XYZ file of C-alpha atoms in Angstrom:
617
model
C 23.745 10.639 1.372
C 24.318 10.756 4.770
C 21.179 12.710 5.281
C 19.487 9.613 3.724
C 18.198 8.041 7.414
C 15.933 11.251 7.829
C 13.640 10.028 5.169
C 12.349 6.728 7.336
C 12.564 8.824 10.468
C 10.665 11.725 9.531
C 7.595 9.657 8.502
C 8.208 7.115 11.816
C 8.050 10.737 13.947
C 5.017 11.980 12.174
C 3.367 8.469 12.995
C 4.607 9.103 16.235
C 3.246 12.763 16.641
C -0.367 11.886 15.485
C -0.887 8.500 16.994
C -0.175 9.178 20.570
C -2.423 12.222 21.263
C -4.622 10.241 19.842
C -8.512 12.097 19.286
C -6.993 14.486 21.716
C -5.657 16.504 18.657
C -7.917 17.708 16.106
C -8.209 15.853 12.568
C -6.064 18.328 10.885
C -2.823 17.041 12.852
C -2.657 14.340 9.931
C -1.698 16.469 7.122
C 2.036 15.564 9.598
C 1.702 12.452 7.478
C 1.690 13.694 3.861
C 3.929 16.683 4.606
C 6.755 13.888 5.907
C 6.843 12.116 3.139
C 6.875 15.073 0.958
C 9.810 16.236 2.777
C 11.524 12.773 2.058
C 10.406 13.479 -1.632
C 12.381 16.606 -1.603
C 15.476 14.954 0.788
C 15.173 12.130 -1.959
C 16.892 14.404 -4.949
C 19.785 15.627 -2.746
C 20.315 12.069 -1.504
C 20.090 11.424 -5.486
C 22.404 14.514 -6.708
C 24.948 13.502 -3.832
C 25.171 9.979 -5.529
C 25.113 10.551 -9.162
C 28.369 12.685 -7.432
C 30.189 10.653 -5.382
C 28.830 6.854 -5.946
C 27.558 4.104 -3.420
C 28.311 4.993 0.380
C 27.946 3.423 3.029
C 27.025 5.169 7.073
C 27.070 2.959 9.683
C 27.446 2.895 14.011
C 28.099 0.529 16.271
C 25.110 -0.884 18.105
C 25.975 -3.773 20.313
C 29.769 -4.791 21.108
C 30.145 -8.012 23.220
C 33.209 -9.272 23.349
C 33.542 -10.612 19.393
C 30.102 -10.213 18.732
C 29.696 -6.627 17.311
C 26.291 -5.592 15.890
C 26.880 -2.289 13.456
C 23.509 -0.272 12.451
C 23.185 1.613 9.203
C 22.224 2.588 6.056
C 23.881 1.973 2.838
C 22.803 3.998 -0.393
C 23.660 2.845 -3.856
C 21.259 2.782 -7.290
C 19.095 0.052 -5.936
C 18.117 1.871 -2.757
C 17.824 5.354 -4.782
C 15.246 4.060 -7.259
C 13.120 2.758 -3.997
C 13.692 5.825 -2.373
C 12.256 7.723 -5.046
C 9.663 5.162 -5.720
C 8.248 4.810 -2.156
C 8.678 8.599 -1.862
C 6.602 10.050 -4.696
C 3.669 7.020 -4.823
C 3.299 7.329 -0.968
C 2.598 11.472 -0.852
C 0.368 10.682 -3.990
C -1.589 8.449 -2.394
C -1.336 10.162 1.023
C -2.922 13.332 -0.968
C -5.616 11.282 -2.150
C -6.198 9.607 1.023
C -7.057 12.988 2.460
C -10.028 13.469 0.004
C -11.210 9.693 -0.328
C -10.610 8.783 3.949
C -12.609 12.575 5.194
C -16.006 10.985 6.283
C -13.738 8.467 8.330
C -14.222 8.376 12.308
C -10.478 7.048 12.220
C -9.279 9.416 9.888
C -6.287 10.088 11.869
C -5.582 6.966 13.004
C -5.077 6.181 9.398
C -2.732 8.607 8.409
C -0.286 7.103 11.446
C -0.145 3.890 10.430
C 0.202 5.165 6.639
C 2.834 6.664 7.629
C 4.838 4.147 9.980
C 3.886 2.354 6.799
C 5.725 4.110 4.459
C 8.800 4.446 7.356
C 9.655 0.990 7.819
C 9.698 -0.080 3.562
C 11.995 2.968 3.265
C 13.929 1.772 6.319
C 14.078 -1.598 5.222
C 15.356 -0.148 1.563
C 18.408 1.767 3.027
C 19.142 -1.011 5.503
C 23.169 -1.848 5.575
C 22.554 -5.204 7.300
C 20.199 -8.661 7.798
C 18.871 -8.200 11.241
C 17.950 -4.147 10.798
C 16.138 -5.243 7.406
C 14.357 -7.822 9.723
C 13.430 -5.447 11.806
C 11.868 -3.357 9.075
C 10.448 -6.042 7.039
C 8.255 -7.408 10.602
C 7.630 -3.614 10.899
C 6.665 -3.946 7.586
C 3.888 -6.508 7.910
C 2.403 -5.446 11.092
C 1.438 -2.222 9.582
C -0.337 -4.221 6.522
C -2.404 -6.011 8.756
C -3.686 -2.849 10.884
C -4.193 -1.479 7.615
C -5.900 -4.304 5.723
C -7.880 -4.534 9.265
C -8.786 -0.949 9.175
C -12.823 -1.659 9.142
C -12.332 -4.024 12.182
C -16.003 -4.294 13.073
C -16.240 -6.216 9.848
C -15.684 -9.917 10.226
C -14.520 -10.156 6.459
C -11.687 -7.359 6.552
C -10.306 -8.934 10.608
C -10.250 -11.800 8.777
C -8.419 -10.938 5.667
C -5.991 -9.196 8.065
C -5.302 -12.162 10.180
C -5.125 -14.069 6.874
C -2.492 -11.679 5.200
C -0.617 -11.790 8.895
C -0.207 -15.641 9.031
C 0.453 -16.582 5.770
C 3.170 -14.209 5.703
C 4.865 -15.312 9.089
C 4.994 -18.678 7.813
C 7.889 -17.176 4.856
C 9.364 -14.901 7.194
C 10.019 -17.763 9.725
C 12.298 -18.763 6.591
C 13.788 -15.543 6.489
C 14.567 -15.812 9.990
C 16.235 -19.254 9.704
C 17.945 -18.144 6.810
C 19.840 -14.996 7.999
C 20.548 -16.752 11.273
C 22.128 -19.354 9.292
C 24.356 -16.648 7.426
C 25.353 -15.290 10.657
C 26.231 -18.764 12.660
C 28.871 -19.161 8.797
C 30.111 -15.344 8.209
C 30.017 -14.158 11.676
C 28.175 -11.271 10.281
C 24.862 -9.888 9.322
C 26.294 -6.688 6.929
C 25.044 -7.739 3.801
C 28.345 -6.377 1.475
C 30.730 -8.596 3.675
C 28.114 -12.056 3.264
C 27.862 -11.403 -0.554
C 31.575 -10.761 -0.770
C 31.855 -14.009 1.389
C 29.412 -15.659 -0.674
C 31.134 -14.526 -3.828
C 34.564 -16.080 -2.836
C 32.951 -19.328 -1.914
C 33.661 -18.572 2.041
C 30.396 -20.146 2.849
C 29.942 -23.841 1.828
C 27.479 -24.560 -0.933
C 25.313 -26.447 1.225
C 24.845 -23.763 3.616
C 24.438 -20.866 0.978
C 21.789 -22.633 -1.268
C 19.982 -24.083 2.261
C 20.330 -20.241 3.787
C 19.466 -18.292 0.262
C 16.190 -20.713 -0.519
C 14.763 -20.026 3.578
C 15.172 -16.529 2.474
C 13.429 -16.564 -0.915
C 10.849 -18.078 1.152
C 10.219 -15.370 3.110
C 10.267 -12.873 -0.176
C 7.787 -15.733 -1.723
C 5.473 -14.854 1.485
C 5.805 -10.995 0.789
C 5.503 -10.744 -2.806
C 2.196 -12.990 -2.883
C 4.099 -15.777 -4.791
C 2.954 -19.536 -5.158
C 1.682 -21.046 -2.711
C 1.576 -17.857 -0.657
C 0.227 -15.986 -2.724
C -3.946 -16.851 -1.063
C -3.696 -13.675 1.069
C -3.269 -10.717 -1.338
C -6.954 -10.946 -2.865
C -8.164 -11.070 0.300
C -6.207 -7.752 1.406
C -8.678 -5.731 -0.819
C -10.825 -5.628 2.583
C -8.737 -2.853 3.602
C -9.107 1.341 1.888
C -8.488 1.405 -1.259
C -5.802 3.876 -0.755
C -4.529 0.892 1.161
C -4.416 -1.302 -1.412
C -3.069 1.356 -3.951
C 0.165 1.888 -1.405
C 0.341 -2.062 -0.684
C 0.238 -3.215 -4.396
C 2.551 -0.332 -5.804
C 5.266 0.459 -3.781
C 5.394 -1.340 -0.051
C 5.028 -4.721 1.219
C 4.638 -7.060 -2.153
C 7.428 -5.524 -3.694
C 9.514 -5.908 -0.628
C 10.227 -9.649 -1.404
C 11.839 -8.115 -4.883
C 13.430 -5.819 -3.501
C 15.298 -8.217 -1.241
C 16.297 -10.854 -3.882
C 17.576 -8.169 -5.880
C 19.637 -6.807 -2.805
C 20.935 -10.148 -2.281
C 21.483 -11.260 -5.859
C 25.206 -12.105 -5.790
C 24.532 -13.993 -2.877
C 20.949 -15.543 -4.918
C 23.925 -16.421 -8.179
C 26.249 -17.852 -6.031
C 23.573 -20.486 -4.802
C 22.994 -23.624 -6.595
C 19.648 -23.827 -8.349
C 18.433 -21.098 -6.358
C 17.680 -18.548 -9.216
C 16.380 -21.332 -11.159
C 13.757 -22.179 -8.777
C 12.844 -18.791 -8.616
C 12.343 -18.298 -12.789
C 10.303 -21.442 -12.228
C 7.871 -20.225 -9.323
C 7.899 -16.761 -10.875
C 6.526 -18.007 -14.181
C 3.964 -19.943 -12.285
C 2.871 -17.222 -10.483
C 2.312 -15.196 -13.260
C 0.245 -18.055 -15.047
C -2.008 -18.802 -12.367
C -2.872 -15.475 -11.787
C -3.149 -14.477 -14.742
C -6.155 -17.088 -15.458
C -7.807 -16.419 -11.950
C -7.746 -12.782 -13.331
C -9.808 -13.791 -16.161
C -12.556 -15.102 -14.022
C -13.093 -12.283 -10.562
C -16.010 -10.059 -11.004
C -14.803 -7.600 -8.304
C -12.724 -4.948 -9.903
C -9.951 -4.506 -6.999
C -9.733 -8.546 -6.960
C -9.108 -8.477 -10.706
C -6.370 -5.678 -9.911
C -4.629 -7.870 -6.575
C -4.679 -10.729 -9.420
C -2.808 -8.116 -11.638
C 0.194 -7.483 -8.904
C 0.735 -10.994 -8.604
C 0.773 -11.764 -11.952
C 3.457 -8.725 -12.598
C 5.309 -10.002 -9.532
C 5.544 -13.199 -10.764
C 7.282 -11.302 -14.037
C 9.615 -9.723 -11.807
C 10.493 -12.706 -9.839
C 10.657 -14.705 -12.976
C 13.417 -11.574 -14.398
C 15.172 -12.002 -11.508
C 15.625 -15.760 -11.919
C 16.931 -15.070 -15.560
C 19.909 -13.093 -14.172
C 17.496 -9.450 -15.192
C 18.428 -7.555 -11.964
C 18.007 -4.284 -13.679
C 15.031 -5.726 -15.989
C 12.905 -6.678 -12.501
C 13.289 -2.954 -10.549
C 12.305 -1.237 -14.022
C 9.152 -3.516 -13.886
C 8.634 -2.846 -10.705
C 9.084 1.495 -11.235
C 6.986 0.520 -13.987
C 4.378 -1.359 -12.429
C 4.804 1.010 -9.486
C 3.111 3.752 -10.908
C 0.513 2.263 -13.315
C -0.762 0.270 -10.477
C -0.706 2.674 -8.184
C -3.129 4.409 -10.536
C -5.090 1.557 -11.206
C -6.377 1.383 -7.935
C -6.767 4.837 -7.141
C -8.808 4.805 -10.319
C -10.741 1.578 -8.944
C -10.999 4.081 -5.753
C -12.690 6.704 -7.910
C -15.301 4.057 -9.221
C -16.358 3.203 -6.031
C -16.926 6.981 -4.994
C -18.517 7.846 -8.071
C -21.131 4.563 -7.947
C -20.587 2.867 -4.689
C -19.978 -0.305 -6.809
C -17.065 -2.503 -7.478
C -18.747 -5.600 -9.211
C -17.766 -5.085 -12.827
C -21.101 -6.457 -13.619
C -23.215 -4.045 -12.354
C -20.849 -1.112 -14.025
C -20.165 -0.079 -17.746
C -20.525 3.215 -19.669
C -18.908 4.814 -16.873
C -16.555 6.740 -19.524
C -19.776 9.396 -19.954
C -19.715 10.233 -16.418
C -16.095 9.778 -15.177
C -13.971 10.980 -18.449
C -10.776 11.402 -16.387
C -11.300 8.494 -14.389
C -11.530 6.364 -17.221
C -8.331 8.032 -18.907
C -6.473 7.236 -16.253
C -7.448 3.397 -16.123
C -7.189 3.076 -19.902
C -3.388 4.477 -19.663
C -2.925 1.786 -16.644
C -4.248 -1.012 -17.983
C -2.802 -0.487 -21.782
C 0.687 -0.001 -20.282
C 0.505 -2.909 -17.984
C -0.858 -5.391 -21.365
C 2.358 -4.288 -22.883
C 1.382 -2.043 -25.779
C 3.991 0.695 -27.140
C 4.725 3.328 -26.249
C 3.737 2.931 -23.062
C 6.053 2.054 -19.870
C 4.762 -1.321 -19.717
C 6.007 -2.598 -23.241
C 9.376 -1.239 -22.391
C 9.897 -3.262 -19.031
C 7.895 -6.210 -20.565
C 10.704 -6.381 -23.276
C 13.261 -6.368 -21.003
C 11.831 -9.079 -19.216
C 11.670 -11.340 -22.325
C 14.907 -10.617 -23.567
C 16.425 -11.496 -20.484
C 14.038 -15.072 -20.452
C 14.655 -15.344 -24.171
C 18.851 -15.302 -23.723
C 18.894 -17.132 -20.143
C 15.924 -19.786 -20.324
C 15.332 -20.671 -24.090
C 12.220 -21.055 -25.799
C 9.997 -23.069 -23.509
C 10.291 -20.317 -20.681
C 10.078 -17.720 -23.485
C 6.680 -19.219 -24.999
C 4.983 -19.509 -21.385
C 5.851 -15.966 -20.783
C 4.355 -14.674 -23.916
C 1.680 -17.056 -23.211
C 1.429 -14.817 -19.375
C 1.697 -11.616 -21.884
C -1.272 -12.283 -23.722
C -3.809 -13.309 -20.650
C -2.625 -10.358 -19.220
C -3.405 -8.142 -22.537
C -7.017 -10.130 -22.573
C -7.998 -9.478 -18.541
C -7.049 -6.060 -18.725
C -9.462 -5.845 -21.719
C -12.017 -6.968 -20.018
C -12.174 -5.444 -17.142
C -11.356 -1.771 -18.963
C -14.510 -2.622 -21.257
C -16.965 -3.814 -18.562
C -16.255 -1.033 -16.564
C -15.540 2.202 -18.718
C -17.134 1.135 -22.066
C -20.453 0.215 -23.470
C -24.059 1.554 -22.502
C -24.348 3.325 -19.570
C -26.980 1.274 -17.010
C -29.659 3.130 -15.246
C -28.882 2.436 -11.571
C -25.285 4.555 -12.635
C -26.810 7.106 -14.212
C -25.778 9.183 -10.778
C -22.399 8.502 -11.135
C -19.921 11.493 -10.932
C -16.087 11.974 -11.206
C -13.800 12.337 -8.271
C -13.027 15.484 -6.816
C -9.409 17.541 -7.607
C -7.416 16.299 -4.900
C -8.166 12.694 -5.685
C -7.727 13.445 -9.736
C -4.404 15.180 -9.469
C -2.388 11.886 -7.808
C -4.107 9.750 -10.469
C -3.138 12.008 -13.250
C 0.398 12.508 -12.108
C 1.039 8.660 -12.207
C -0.820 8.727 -15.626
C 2.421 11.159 -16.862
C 4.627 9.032 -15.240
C 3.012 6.016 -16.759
C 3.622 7.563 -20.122
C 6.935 8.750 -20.103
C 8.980 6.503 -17.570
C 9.145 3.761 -20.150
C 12.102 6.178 -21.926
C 14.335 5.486 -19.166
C 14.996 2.233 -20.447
C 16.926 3.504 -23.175
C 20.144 4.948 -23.375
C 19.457 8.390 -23.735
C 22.767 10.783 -22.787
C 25.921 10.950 -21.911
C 27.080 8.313 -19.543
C 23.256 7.156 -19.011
C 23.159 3.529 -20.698
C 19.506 2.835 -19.949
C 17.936 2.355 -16.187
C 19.017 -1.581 -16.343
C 22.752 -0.402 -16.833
C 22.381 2.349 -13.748
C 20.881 -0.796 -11.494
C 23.712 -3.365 -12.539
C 26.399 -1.995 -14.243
C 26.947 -5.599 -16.046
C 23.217 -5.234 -17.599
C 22.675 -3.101 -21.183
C 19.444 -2.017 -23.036
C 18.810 -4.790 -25.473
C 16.637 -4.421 -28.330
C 15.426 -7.053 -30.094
C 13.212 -6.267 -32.967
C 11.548 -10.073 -33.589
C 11.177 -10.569 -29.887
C 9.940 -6.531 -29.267
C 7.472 -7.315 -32.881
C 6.453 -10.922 -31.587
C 5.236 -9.062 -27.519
C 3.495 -6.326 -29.407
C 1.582 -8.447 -31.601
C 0.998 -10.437 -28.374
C -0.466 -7.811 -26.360
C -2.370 -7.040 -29.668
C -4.182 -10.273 -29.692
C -5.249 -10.109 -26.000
C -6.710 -7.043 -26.089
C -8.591 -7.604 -29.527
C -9.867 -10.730 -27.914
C -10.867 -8.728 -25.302
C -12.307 -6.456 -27.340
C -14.379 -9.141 -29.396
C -15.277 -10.834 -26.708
C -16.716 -7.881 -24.173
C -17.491 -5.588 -26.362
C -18.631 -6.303 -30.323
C -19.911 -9.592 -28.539
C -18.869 -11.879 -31.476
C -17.636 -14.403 -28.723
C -19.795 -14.533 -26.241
C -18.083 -15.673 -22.575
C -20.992 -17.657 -21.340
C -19.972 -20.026 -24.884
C -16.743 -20.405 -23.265
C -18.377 -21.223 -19.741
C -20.637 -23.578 -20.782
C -18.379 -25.784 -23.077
C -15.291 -25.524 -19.893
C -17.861 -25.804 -16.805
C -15.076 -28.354 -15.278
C -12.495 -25.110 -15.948
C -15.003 -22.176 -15.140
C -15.413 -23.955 -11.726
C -11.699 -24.647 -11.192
C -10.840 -21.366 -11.365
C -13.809 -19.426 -9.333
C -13.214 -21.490 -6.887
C -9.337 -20.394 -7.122
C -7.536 -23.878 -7.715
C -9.622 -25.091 -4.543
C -6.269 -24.309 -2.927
C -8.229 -21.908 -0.143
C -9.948 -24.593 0.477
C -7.199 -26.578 0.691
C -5.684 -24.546 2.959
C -8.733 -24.340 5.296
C -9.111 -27.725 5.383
C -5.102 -28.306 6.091
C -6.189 -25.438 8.851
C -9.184 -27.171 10.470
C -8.071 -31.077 10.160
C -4.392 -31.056 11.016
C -3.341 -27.675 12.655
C -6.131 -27.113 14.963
C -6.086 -31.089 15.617
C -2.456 -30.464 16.674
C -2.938 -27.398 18.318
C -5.542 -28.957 20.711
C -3.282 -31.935 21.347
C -0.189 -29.610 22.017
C -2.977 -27.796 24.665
C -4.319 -30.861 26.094
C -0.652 -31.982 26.612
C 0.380 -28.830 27.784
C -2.406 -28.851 29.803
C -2.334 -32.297 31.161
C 1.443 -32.922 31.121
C 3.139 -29.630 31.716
C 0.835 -27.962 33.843
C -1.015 -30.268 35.800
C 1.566 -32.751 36.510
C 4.817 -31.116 35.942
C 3.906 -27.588 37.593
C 0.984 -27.820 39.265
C 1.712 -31.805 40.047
C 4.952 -30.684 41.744
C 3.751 -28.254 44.320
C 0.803 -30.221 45.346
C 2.684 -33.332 46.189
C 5.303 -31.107 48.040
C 1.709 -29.654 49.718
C 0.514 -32.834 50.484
C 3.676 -34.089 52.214
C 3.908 -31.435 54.304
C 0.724 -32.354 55.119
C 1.627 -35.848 56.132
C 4.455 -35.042 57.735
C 3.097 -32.631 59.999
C 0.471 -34.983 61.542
C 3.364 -36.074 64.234
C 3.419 -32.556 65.677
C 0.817 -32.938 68.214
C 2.131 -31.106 71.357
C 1.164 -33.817 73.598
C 4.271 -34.966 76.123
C 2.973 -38.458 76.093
C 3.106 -38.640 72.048
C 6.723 -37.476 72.129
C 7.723 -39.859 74.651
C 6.478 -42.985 72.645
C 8.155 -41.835 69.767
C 11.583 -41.778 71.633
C 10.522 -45.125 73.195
C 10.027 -46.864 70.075
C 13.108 -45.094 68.412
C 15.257 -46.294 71.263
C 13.925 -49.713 70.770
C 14.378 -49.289 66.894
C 18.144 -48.414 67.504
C 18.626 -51.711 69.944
C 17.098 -54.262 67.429
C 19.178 -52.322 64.896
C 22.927 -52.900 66.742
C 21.588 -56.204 68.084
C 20.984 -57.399 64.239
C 24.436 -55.836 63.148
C 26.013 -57.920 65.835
C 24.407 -61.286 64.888
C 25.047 -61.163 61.297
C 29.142 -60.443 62.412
């Protein structure tokens, strides 16, 4: 475990190594980038062996000692940080390998691979981090890298845009963040994170102070997991690779803000109300999405509305006291998304489309393409066997036990739209007749197959992990939190099957056999239909917000700055020291006959002077 930094810093040096040099190196210098993180990949199982040996450690060094204040730097490794590990590990060289195949026509193919791979650095670095401020560090690191990513095709205005977009609207939680751990600090004295959750956990921190610091800090994992109301920016990231949005959606940056509420969870329990407003804004994340999903015609925008719908589950396990129920959605999720949008990927190099309307039948020409969707998308809707119906139950247990029926019946209600919009946009894409204008469609090469087909497996069997299947193995949700224990519920698992049933045989009626036609459902909702193309209005909203208060403000602030600050305060300041040296000057004329009158009259001056002093005695 101690060897556990290297993973982070081998990727950060390969970044390093083929960013510099720049086109000075030849394209083949980026293969530094997969080979890194395969070499994490491999450091990843001794890390693992080491633990499953010895337990949770913790390796840490002083960096800053100033008198009290003492800043320690480290990494601390226990089953939370090993299932990341592995996670960001294995999805990153998958989609790294594909990358290679899918990003070769590129001009800035190796450009790419560096900021891939500082990519994939700072989410590993901000997994193992000990303490507040270095998980800062990482997280900013974090979100800089999405936005030269989701910028990649910089010339377009629509992908600078959606960069800036993704850039912003995250800032805005992680100023929260900020606040929040600075507020931890100024009451512990620390920024470890096992000495505030112990503090935390013994009620050394006042209530008003924890619940105030914990909620700034769910805001900033609100702003990085795309939840309500920050949730705008993630749709728009699909502007970037789709390799891009494969690594962002599946194992960095939106799971991030899980990652960190689980990390902090003790500290999360110990707050008043706090997990509670997080079940609440998880479930209606998951809602909203879910509909929007229903509705986009673009098949990567129906996928981003996926991730923040299964975020939204995750959050919404978290805030039912489901640590270990969230990261197994989230492995889960990892991988099926992950080949999702690879798969997505595939479509667009086999057609050059993406607009599920202008696609279909594409299971004729891309057989293994389509396999790999179908596994995706069935898993993800929640039917058995399949990963997805594993974590899904979980999830429901945990609402079913800690939130009663009401949360229960709007997360079944999330279940099924999310059994129906995976229908549909499996059917309109793989299924029915094959159009003419796709008749040249062809599957993917090898190297972008294999990564798709190895998340497919992992799709398939990773679901088993949730039982307890050995020895002193108790299920994944005991090895997260030892306090959690695979529940199985035969009503609830019967009632989420036959759930995820429905959806996808409404699906299946409805975009396929044809017996309910869509545009029946349009026309008799138009008020709906529009509601929800237009995405709640709330872009609009926020544009508007943007162009009639903040940029109002912002050109006050300038013209004040401007008028106030600069000209009078700054500028104002030296010119009237200018212009009395100016003035004052004007006496220094050099003439003898000048100076003498001066003296004169000052003489005089002094005379009246004592003369009046001596009257008025």
């Amino acid at each position: 475990m101690e060897l556990a930094w290297l993973i982070p810093a081998l990727s950060a040096c390969a970044a390093v190594f083929i960013a510099v040099p720049g086109r000075a190196l030849p394209r083949w210098v980026a293969v530094l980038a997969p080979l890194a993180i395969l070499a994490g990949f491999v450091l990843f199982w001794v890390v693992l062996a080491d633990f499953l040996d010895n337990g949770a450690k913790a390796f840490s060094i002083t960096w800053l000692e100033a008198g009290s204040l003492k800043l320690v730097w480290g990494t601390f490794v226990d089953p939370l940080a090993v299932v990341m590990l592995g996670i960001v590990t294995f999805i990153a060289f998958g989609i790294q390998v594909y990358s290679w195949a899918y990003m070769k026509h590129e001009a800035r193919f190796t450009w790419f691979f560096a900021v891939n791979a500082l990519f994939a650095a700072a989410m590993l670095a901000l997994v193992l981090a000990d303490n507040l401020l270095f998980l800062y560090i990482a997280w900013e690191l974090v979100g800089l890298c999405s936005y030269l990513l989701i910028g990649f095709y910089f010339e377009r205005r629509s992908a600078a845009e959606a960069a800036k977009k993704a850039f912003v609207t995250t800032r805005i939680g992680d100023v929260g963040l900020l606040i929040g751990v600075l507020l931890l600090f100024n009451a512990t004295g620390t920024f470890n994170i096992g000495e505030i959750i112990h503090l935390a956990e013994t009620g050394a921190i006042s209530g008003t102070t924890l619940t105030a610091s914990m909620l700034l800090i769910f805001a900033g994992a609100a702003g990085k997991s795309a939840q309500v109301p920050f949730h705008v920016w993630l749709p728009d990231a699909m502007e970037g690779p789709t390799p891009v949005s494969a690594l962002i959606h599946a194992a960095t940056m939106v799971v991030a803000g899980v990652y960190l509420v689980a990390r902090l969870f003790p500290a999360f329990e110990a707050a008043s109300g706090a997990l509670l407003l997080i079940a609440i804004v998880g479930l209606i994340t998951v809602l909203i999405s879910a509909f929007l999903a229903l509705v986009m015609t673009d098949l990567k925008r129906v996928l981003a509305y996926s991730t923040i719908s299964h975020l939204g589950f995750m959050m919404l396990a978290l805030g039912t006291f489901g640590v270990g129920a969230a990261i197994f959605h989230l492995l889960v999720h990892a991988f099926a998304k992950a080949m999702l949008f690879l798969s997505a990927g595939s479509v667009s190099h086999g057609t050059n489309k993406l607009d599920i309307r202008e696609l279909g039948g594409l299971r004729k020409r891309m057989p293994w393409t389509t396999l790999c969707f179908l596994l995706g998308a069935l898993s993800l809707a929640g039917l058995p066997p399949l990963s997805g119906f594993f974590s899904k139950d979980e999830m429901l247990v945990g609402v079913w036990h800690s939130r009663g029926a009401v949360f229960l019946f709007f997360t079944l209600v999330a279940a099924f739209l999310s059994a129906l919009y995976m229908a549909r946009v499996t059917l309109l894409t793989f299924f029915g007749p094959l159009k003419h204008e796709n008749e040249h469609a062809h599957e993917s090469p090898p190297a972008m197959l294999a990564p798709m087909l190895a998340f497919g497996v992992m799709t398939v069997v990773v679901g088993f992990l949730a039982l307890p299947l050995a020895g002193d193995f108790k299920g994944f949700a005991h090895f997260i939190m030892p306090d959690e224990e695979f529940h199985f519920k035969i009503w609830l698992a019967t009632l989420s099957s036959a759930v995820a049933a429905a959806g996808l045989a409404l699906g299946w009626l409805m975009y396929s056999r044809g017996a309910i036609a869509p545009s029946v459902v349009r026309d008799r909702a138009p008020a709906l239909q529009r509601l929800l193309e237009n995405k709640y209005y709330m872009d609009a909203g926020y544009q508007w917000v943007i162009d009639h208060v903040v940029l109002v403000a912002g050109r006050f602030v300038a013209l004040f700055d401007r008028v106030v600050v600069n000209d009078t305060a700054v500028n104002g300041t030296g010119a009237s020291v200018v212009a009395s040296g100016t003035r004052l000057r004007q006496h220094v004329t050099g003439l003898v006959a000048n100076y003498a009158l001066a003296m004169a009259v000052g003489a005089v001056a002094v005379a009246v002077a004592i003369w009046a002093v001596a009257l008025a005695r």
